[in-house]
Amino acid sequence: MERKSSLFLSKQVLTLLIINMSNYQPVIVLDFGSQYSQLIVRRVRELGVYCELLPCDTSAKDVIARNPIGFILSGGPASVYERSAPQLPGYLLEVDKPILGICYGMQLLTHAFGENVAPSSAREYGLAHVKVTMPDSPLFAHINATKLAGSQNFIMLDVWMSHGDKVIELPPNFQVIATSTNSPYAAIADMKRRLFCLQFHPEVTHTSQGQNMLRAFVYDICGSEGGWTTKNIIDETISNVRQQVENGHVICGLSGGVDSAVTSALLHRAIGDQLTCIFVNNGLLRFNEPEHVIDVFQNQRHTKLIAVNAVETFLRALAGVTEPEQKRKIIGETFIRIFEAEAQKLGEVNFLAQGTLYPDVIESAGTGHSAAKIKTHHNVGGLPDDMQFELVEPLRMLFKDEVRTVGEALGLPKETIMRHPFPGPGLAVRILGEVTWERLETLRHADNIFIEELHAADWYYRISQAFTVLLPVKSVGVMGDCRTYGNVIALRAVTTDDFMTADWSDLPKTLLQKVSNRIVNEVKAITRVVYDISSKPPATIEWE
Ligand code: XMP
């Protein structure tokens, strides 16, 4: 293959080499639109079994080419009787593999055998108690009986229900294996054909022992041999990257965030000096962040790293700009221009590495509720259409928690891999109004105090993201005997699983008090500190 060295040689189609985990026979989760679809995949992978999420209308050819050992049908908001409701794919019952239908997946599967589904008299949502009526069903093989609450005669399980329709009649050859007060068919199975259905959600933590049911399904019923371990993920990714890159040269934009850090570390392990990382200090980073990135990658890990000081360029481009989307656009474009110029200086470069994660891949495949609109503006701020590099995306089959485990196994410092997410446009979208060096320094200082105190109180790793925002208003205060008139800092701390929804964190009053005192005393321009108690939705996590 002819290798090209410029970002913008011509209008050619980008070749996207997909690194897949072809050595694994996956359990396939078919997504019927449940908010829990990705969670099912994560739970199965936590069991050491490779699992992929595919839209429910993926072609039979694409599904079967993956050589799956079994299927899980997710829940979903539709009713099987709606005209536009997603259908059970025709190939499913023909391929003779085990199937676990969850909620809507259950209704679809049973509906395939007749008119067995009807609306529930009441929509059932929340915790329910299920009585296991057939404990020797293979699906319950790993249920831990010693931990069960309940009567002597029956095993009782706490489960999470969320359904409108329910199964009202048992399809031929099915047996009831668990019941609840509202759902006489809470779990049913056709053992011979290895079809299992759960009205409740085994993937959510509210379902006690849900993970044990998934374990029984993937290992005992589907016959998985496991093997989805961090070591195997690393070995296979390295071998895939070597195969893709051969003797080519790869560049990787390093931001200081976990995705680009793990991408770089993996690539460095795979191809050593064929990798050059480019780190652009845009002046919009957190306290000490440029020093930290350069120290970890250049000094500790001996990665080839070009560190570009572009603070002045960014500040000039942002001067006078107050509109958030314009800030984002300017930062994205400035970044690309700098990155491109550095790449040109390097001579022959064939590949661009990106820290694309599995949720982005799922999202672009058009699957369900995935979390990842976040990333349309991620990485290098949008790649040009006429980009000539091939992409290398070593993390594209991994979830964030798997990326962190890989990073840890590669020896990256905890500070790097567990660091809270940070938006590409950096502090520019946390300074409401114009971005100036002085305001950046004020925000960095306040932010660092907040983060320091979160660490000191052992709260940093218990929340998902925390930061400060510099507001474009001034307020009156009093210090000593003097009236003050200064800026306001807002503290933001959230807890979330997927960053699509988030709760504000209920931080201890003493901690907030200390942060507030320190900021007002130590950061000259600040006279007032407020705590943001908005959840997402309706607010977003960032303020701009
Ligand atoms: P919002 O504010 O949309 O943020 O609730 C959700 C997550 O995305 C991050 N975020 C961004 N990341 N470029 C990024 O790379 C951006 O422009 C951007 N805006 C928000 C945010 O920090 C949070 O983790």
XYZ file of C-alpha atoms and ligand atoms in Angstrom:
568
model
C 0.000 0.000 0.000
C 1.319 3.435 -0.863
C 1.852 5.471 2.255
C 1.110 9.193 2.230
C 2.551 11.714 4.591
C 0.174 14.637 4.539
C -3.080 15.254 6.324
C -4.726 16.819 3.288
C -3.394 15.225 0.119
C -6.630 14.715 -1.743
C -10.302 13.967 -1.356
C -9.848 10.285 -0.825
C -11.990 8.152 1.342
C -10.509 7.410 4.686
C -9.685 3.766 5.149
C -10.829 2.763 8.549
C -9.157 -0.392 9.681
C -11.306 -1.864 12.319
C -9.492 -3.669 15.012
C -11.799 -6.357 16.165
C -11.319 -9.066 18.644
C -11.710 -11.795 16.076
C -10.130 -14.485 18.221
C -13.087 -14.436 20.542
C -16.463 -15.997 19.981
C -18.745 -13.376 21.439
C -22.012 -13.423 23.238
C -24.064 -11.002 21.142
C -26.445 -8.596 22.833
C -29.096 -7.436 20.384
C -30.214 -3.942 21.274
C -33.950 -3.298 21.239
C -33.554 0.183 22.716
C -33.164 -0.433 26.446
C -31.301 2.119 28.503
C -29.479 -0.899 29.984
C -28.190 -2.450 26.733
C -24.602 -1.319 27.193
C -24.754 -2.326 30.808
C -25.568 -5.926 29.823
C -22.427 -5.999 27.671
C -20.307 -4.578 30.480
C -21.669 -7.093 32.959
C -20.909 -10.014 30.643
C -17.403 -8.723 30.047
C -16.906 -8.356 33.793
C -17.417 -12.114 33.865
C -14.418 -12.492 31.528
C -16.516 -13.231 28.443
C -16.235 -11.240 25.231
C -19.524 -9.598 24.346
C -20.645 -7.198 21.625
C -23.684 -4.960 21.322
C -25.366 -4.848 17.917
C -28.485 -3.032 16.730
C -31.412 -5.477 16.610
C -31.692 -5.049 12.842
C -28.075 -5.970 12.079
C -28.029 -8.279 9.072
C -27.916 -12.026 9.692
C -24.677 -12.172 7.711
C -22.919 -9.640 9.952
C -24.139 -11.316 13.096
C -23.300 -14.848 12.069
C -19.874 -13.811 10.731
C -18.952 -13.097 14.339
C -19.489 -16.731 15.238
C -21.476 -16.048 18.403
C -21.909 -18.612 21.157
C -25.218 -17.191 22.329
C -27.552 -14.206 22.267
C -29.034 -11.859 24.814
C -32.051 -9.842 23.710
C -32.173 -6.538 25.568
C -35.248 -4.834 26.907
C -36.769 -1.899 25.089
C -39.577 0.649 25.245
C -41.772 -0.871 22.505
C -44.755 -3.181 22.791
C -44.722 -6.275 20.568
C -48.138 -5.288 19.220
C -47.062 -1.845 18.007
C -46.790 -1.645 14.245
C -43.329 -0.148 14.299
C -42.049 -2.371 17.101
C -38.672 -3.982 16.456
C -39.082 -7.616 15.423
C -37.337 -10.795 16.407
C -34.711 -11.336 13.693
C -35.608 -14.309 11.496
C -32.235 -16.053 11.807
C -32.290 -16.167 15.594
C -34.306 -19.307 16.126
C -32.677 -21.014 13.142
C -29.072 -20.779 14.330
C -29.804 -23.004 17.338
C -27.794 -21.031 19.903
C -28.838 -20.277 23.475
C -30.932 -17.136 23.875
C -31.648 -15.093 26.967
C -34.534 -12.663 26.483
C -34.752 -9.825 28.992
C -37.999 -7.868 29.425
C -38.963 -6.758 25.873
C -36.564 -9.486 24.675
C -38.646 -11.987 26.631
C -41.888 -10.715 25.158
C -40.506 -10.857 21.616
C -39.250 -14.376 22.070
C -42.506 -15.674 23.496
C -44.532 -13.712 20.938
C -42.678 -15.682 18.257
C -44.572 -18.766 19.470
C -48.071 -17.250 19.566
C -50.173 -14.462 21.038
C -48.764 -14.805 24.540
C -48.201 -11.180 25.508
C -50.616 -8.544 26.837
C -50.440 -5.171 28.581
C -49.968 -5.447 32.351
C -52.891 -4.183 34.424
C -50.369 -1.891 36.092
C -46.988 -0.924 34.810
C -44.514 -2.620 37.127
C -41.467 -0.542 37.960
C -38.919 -0.999 40.706
C -37.982 -3.626 43.212
C -39.930 -6.891 43.247
C -39.553 -10.237 44.965
C -39.280 -13.283 42.807
C -39.830 -16.830 43.951
C -37.560 -19.365 42.264
C -39.850 -22.307 41.569
C -37.320 -24.424 39.726
C -33.969 -24.012 41.485
C -32.332 -26.732 39.422
C -32.834 -24.746 36.204
C -29.367 -24.202 34.683
C -29.989 -20.434 34.805
C -29.952 -20.619 38.615
C -26.906 -22.909 38.864
C -24.779 -20.185 40.464
C -27.395 -18.734 42.782
C -25.857 -18.432 46.178
C -28.466 -20.043 48.414
C -26.774 -19.125 51.685
C -27.295 -15.436 51.014
C -30.948 -15.707 50.179
C -33.614 -14.014 52.180
C -36.849 -15.938 52.367
C -38.821 -18.910 53.348
C -37.611 -22.454 53.812
C -39.513 -23.782 50.860
C -38.611 -21.329 48.155
C -35.630 -19.296 47.155
C -36.606 -15.611 47.067
C -34.652 -13.051 45.058
C -34.816 -9.262 44.959
C -35.098 -8.177 41.342
C -35.568 -4.976 39.339
C -38.675 -4.849 37.169
C -39.489 -2.265 34.524
C -42.206 -3.334 32.126
C -45.616 -2.476 30.724
C -46.514 -5.637 28.789
C -46.124 -9.106 30.205
C -46.353 -12.724 29.157
C -49.810 -14.098 29.928
C -49.576 -17.579 28.526
C -46.733 -20.047 28.466
C -45.525 -20.821 24.934
C -45.301 -24.520 23.997
C -42.378 -26.410 25.587
C -41.659 -23.589 28.071
C -41.745 -24.043 31.852
C -42.035 -21.497 34.617
C -38.798 -21.280 36.588
C -39.639 -18.240 38.762
C -42.736 -16.223 39.640
C -43.641 -12.969 41.355
C -46.932 -11.644 42.683
C -47.502 -9.534 39.562
C -45.746 -11.794 37.082
C -46.623 -15.471 37.225
C -44.103 -15.850 34.414
C -41.242 -13.856 35.953
C -38.764 -16.338 34.472
C -39.505 -19.090 31.966
C -37.403 -21.491 29.934
C -37.454 -24.021 27.154
C -34.519 -26.084 28.407
C -34.314 -28.289 25.349
C -33.898 -25.388 22.948
C -31.857 -23.419 25.500
C -34.247 -20.451 25.450
C -34.462 -18.461 28.698
C -36.603 -15.440 29.462
C -36.520 -13.012 32.365
C -39.207 -10.422 32.987
C -36.752 -8.586 35.274
C -33.311 -7.073 34.620
C -30.392 -9.264 35.766
C -27.883 -6.619 34.622
C -28.774 -3.941 37.194
C -27.259 -4.074 40.634
C -30.699 -3.912 42.293
C -31.242 -7.477 41.098
C -29.425 -9.444 43.741
C -27.552 -12.282 42.072
C -28.352 -11.023 38.574
C -24.666 -11.426 37.794
C -24.892 -15.080 38.884
C -27.685 -15.643 36.371
C -25.612 -14.048 33.603
C -22.653 -16.182 34.697
C -24.754 -19.344 34.371
C -26.021 -18.236 30.974
C -22.665 -17.387 29.397
C -20.572 -20.174 30.925
C -22.891 -23.118 31.630
C -25.509 -22.579 28.945
C -23.481 -20.957 26.125
C -20.301 -22.849 27.029
C -17.978 -19.835 27.006
C -14.351 -20.509 27.870
C -13.864 -16.963 29.155
C -10.502 -15.424 28.365
C -11.581 -11.770 28.189
C -8.846 -10.690 30.593
C -6.776 -7.527 30.701
C -3.647 -9.432 29.706
C -5.354 -10.990 26.692
C -6.887 -7.669 25.671
C -3.442 -6.060 25.737
C -1.732 -8.929 23.903
C -4.360 -9.078 21.201
C -4.509 -5.312 20.724
C -0.738 -5.130 20.413
C -0.722 -7.887 17.857
C -3.541 -6.196 15.889
C -1.745 -2.855 15.909
C 1.504 -4.420 14.712
C -0.345 -6.142 11.930
C -2.045 -2.933 10.868
C 0.906 -0.573 11.112
C 3.735 -2.833 9.928
C 6.687 -0.444 9.396
C 4.555 2.667 9.192
C 4.727 5.741 11.380
C 1.939 6.732 13.760
C 1.187 10.069 15.366
C -1.016 10.443 18.394
C -2.415 13.579 19.970
C -1.852 13.406 23.685
C -4.175 15.499 25.819
C -3.502 14.318 29.333
C -6.843 12.518 29.472
C -7.126 8.810 30.121
C -8.120 7.723 26.591
C -5.233 9.322 24.755
C -2.838 8.310 27.545
C -3.794 4.633 27.328
C -3.820 4.760 23.507
C -0.269 6.134 23.540
C 0.944 3.662 26.150
C -0.487 0.712 24.215
C 0.958 1.932 20.924
C 4.319 2.578 22.507
C 4.338 -0.979 23.820
C 3.322 -2.250 20.358
C 5.524 -0.240 18.012
C 8.032 1.716 20.157
C 9.692 4.498 18.202
C 7.336 4.187 15.242
C 5.022 6.275 17.439
C 5.350 10.018 17.930
C 3.033 11.758 20.367
C 2.121 15.390 19.975
C 1.113 17.321 23.039
C -0.221 20.816 22.503
C -0.210 23.105 25.501
C -3.073 25.416 24.655
C -2.984 27.277 27.957
C -6.464 25.973 28.761
C -5.318 23.007 30.839
C -5.626 22.293 34.543
C -3.031 23.199 37.162
C 0.333 21.520 36.421
C -1.214 19.397 33.663
C 1.350 20.160 30.915
C 4.232 19.383 33.276
C 2.559 16.152 34.362
C 1.922 14.902 30.816
C 5.444 15.701 29.676
C 6.955 14.098 32.759
C 4.969 10.857 32.472
C 5.408 10.328 28.746
C 8.780 11.854 27.984
C 10.759 11.313 31.172
C 9.199 8.221 32.702
C 8.003 6.256 29.682
C 10.520 7.516 27.114
C 7.865 8.014 24.469
C 8.854 10.164 21.497
C 6.959 13.320 22.356
C 6.712 16.682 20.692
C 5.498 19.245 23.218
C 4.209 22.374 21.526
C 3.767 25.557 23.528
C 0.835 27.205 21.764
C -0.527 29.266 24.640
C -0.129 32.595 22.877
C -1.671 31.316 19.644
C -4.798 30.085 21.454
C -5.184 33.208 23.583
C -4.895 35.403 20.535
C -7.485 33.324 18.673
C -9.864 33.495 21.637
C -9.480 37.203 22.399
C -12.854 38.904 22.672
C -14.850 35.702 22.098
C -17.637 34.976 24.564
C -20.014 32.645 22.733
C -19.460 29.004 23.856
C -19.835 27.273 20.495
C -17.565 29.814 18.858
C -14.950 29.153 21.526
C -15.199 25.412 20.811
C -14.889 25.962 17.067
C -11.865 28.240 17.381
C -10.115 25.847 19.741
C -10.819 22.835 17.490
C -9.549 24.618 14.382
C -6.472 26.074 16.058
C -5.630 22.654 17.419
C -5.924 20.992 14.012
C -3.745 23.618 12.394
C -0.987 23.204 14.959
C -1.241 19.437 14.895
C -1.084 19.415 11.116
C 1.982 21.659 11.029
C 3.806 19.419 13.504
C 2.861 16.319 11.539
C 4.217 17.892 8.346
C 7.536 18.549 10.060
C 7.841 14.869 10.926
C 8.023 13.767 7.301
C 6.400 10.481 6.480
C 3.452 9.726 8.704
C 0.895 7.108 7.737
C -1.396 6.664 10.683
C -3.245 8.795 13.176
C -4.075 7.178 16.499
C -7.339 8.005 18.228
C -8.695 7.028 21.615
C -12.125 6.080 20.259
C -13.997 3.922 22.777
C -16.646 1.246 22.309
C -19.580 3.534 23.241
C -18.616 5.753 20.269
C -18.521 2.756 17.975
C -21.928 1.671 19.263
C -23.287 5.164 18.793
C -22.039 5.458 15.229
C -23.535 2.046 14.471
C -26.855 3.608 15.424
C -27.486 1.510 18.478
C -29.953 2.573 21.142
C -29.354 4.967 23.957
C -25.613 4.991 23.998
C -23.789 7.572 25.980
C -21.478 9.011 23.525
C -22.585 12.245 21.898
C -19.846 13.535 24.170
C -17.281 12.440 21.676
C -18.450 14.204 18.567
C -16.255 16.989 19.852
C -13.704 14.727 21.403
C -10.097 13.961 20.467
C -8.764 16.471 17.970
C -11.925 18.495 17.661
C -13.320 16.929 14.524
C -11.218 15.400 11.780
C -11.137 16.943 8.315
C -13.029 15.109 5.565
C -10.030 14.913 3.318
C -7.718 13.486 5.925
C -5.291 11.086 4.402
C -4.142 9.110 7.402
C -5.419 5.718 8.278
C -6.846 5.656 11.749
C -5.458 3.389 14.438
C -7.986 2.940 17.195
C -6.698 0.431 19.715
C -9.448 1.104 22.265
C -12.408 0.861 19.940
C -13.748 -2.340 21.471
C -13.284 -1.217 25.087
C -15.454 0.488 27.665
C -13.976 3.201 29.856
C -13.553 0.909 32.860
C -11.678 -1.604 30.665
C -9.486 1.223 29.347
C -8.610 2.148 32.901
C -7.730 -1.450 33.770
C -5.552 -1.683 30.670
C -3.856 1.608 31.605
C -3.178 0.312 35.082
C -1.720 -2.932 33.728
C 0.539 -0.908 31.425
C 1.881 0.907 34.465
C 0.367 4.340 33.931
C 0.117 6.325 37.172
C -3.221 6.240 38.986
C -3.315 10.027 38.728
C -3.468 9.696 34.947
C -5.914 6.832 34.595
C -8.370 7.792 37.303
C -8.375 11.491 36.548
C -11.798 13.012 36.031
C -12.767 13.658 32.393
C -11.808 17.019 30.981
C -13.425 18.600 27.909
C -11.342 19.140 24.772
C -11.876 22.942 24.884
C -10.587 22.824 28.458
C -10.955 25.716 30.857
C -12.222 27.935 28.047
C -15.721 26.488 28.557
C -15.423 26.917 32.310
C -14.734 30.623 32.048
C -18.071 32.185 31.225
C -17.348 35.184 29.057
C -13.995 36.120 27.604
C -10.958 33.904 28.153
C -7.886 35.813 29.288
C -4.659 34.590 30.845
C -5.499 36.281 34.123
C -8.905 34.620 34.325
C -7.374 31.281 33.376
C -4.881 31.585 36.229
C -7.665 32.506 38.662
C -9.726 29.502 37.597
C -6.742 27.108 37.651
C -5.898 28.203 41.170
C -9.452 27.783 42.470
C -9.879 24.481 40.640
C -6.687 23.125 42.131
C -7.858 23.965 45.638
C -11.124 22.118 45.066
C -9.342 19.057 43.676
C -6.729 19.076 46.457
C -9.421 19.135 49.119
C -11.406 16.377 47.406
C -8.291 14.205 47.522
C -7.553 15.143 51.121
C -11.078 14.209 52.198
C -10.933 10.984 50.173
C -13.795 12.089 47.928
C -12.065 12.537 44.574
C -12.419 8.932 43.401
C -15.926 8.597 44.827
C -17.368 11.108 42.384
C -17.260 11.131 38.591
C -16.241 14.684 37.825
C -15.506 17.837 39.789
C -14.350 21.255 38.739
C -14.821 24.968 39.252
C -16.425 27.521 36.962
C -15.559 31.214 36.844
C -18.749 33.244 36.519
C -18.971 36.518 34.610
C -20.490 38.412 37.525
C -19.084 40.330 40.437
C -20.539 40.398 43.886
C -20.032 42.364 47.049
C -18.306 40.922 50.093
C -16.573 41.979 53.251
C -13.097 40.969 54.369
C -11.649 42.308 57.576
C -13.321 45.662 57.835
C -13.256 46.303 54.135
C -15.881 45.981 51.480
C -14.804 43.753 48.618
C -16.162 43.468 45.120
C -14.932 40.388 43.317
C -15.678 37.362 41.173
C -17.802 34.324 41.889
C -16.642 30.727 41.583
C -19.130 27.880 41.210
C -18.167 24.419 42.399
C -19.519 21.522 40.330
C -19.302 17.882 41.445
C -21.338 15.095 39.852
C -21.872 11.384 40.114
C -22.786 9.494 36.970
C -22.413 6.165 35.200
C -22.379 7.347 31.635
C -22.275 11.192 31.663
C -25.625 11.264 29.836
C -27.459 11.760 33.098
C -25.852 12.874 36.331
C -26.658 13.739 39.926
C -24.958 16.524 41.807
C -22.770 15.006 44.510
C -23.868 15.403 48.078
C -20.450 16.456 49.399
C -20.037 16.880 53.166
C -20.660 20.367 54.460
C -17.245 20.462 56.190
C -15.521 19.747 52.899
C -17.452 22.449 51.036
C -16.779 24.841 53.866
C -13.041 24.237 53.686
C -12.942 24.605 49.911
C -14.906 27.825 50.092
C -12.686 29.297 52.822
C -9.512 28.396 51.013
C -10.666 29.769 47.669
C -11.804 33.079 49.115
C -8.628 33.431 51.179
C -6.102 32.199 48.647
C -7.454 33.291 45.270
C -7.268 37.026 45.178
C -9.943 37.790 42.632
C -12.625 35.609 44.257
C -14.965 36.839 46.956
C -17.809 34.328 46.772
C -18.182 30.578 46.222
C -21.430 28.811 45.309
C -22.258 25.114 44.949
C -24.115 23.918 41.852
C -27.005 21.643 42.831
C -28.415 21.009 39.355
C -28.763 17.506 38.030
C -28.458 16.505 34.373
C -31.000 16.780 32.852
C -32.144 19.522 32.838
C -28.696 21.086 33.335
C -25.565 19.800 31.601
C -22.423 18.911 33.501
C -20.360 21.743 32.028
C -21.750 25.277 32.195
C -21.065 26.068 28.548
P -22.153 17.898 29.357
O -21.704 19.250 29.741
O -22.575 17.768 27.926
O -20.868 16.967 29.500
O -23.184 17.315 30.305
C -20.829 15.579 29.452
C -19.376 15.156 29.496
O -18.714 15.582 28.304
C -17.660 16.470 28.610
N -17.691 17.537 27.605
C -16.851 17.643 26.583
N -15.805 16.872 26.209
N -15.367 18.332 24.426
C -15.068 17.208 25.131
O -14.103 16.524 24.793
C -16.405 19.165 24.726
O -16.655 20.174 24.056
C -17.184 18.792 25.863
N -18.260 19.342 26.458
C -18.564 18.553 27.525
C -17.929 16.975 30.015
O -16.758 17.382 30.689
C -18.590 15.768 30.651
O -17.628 14.838 31.093
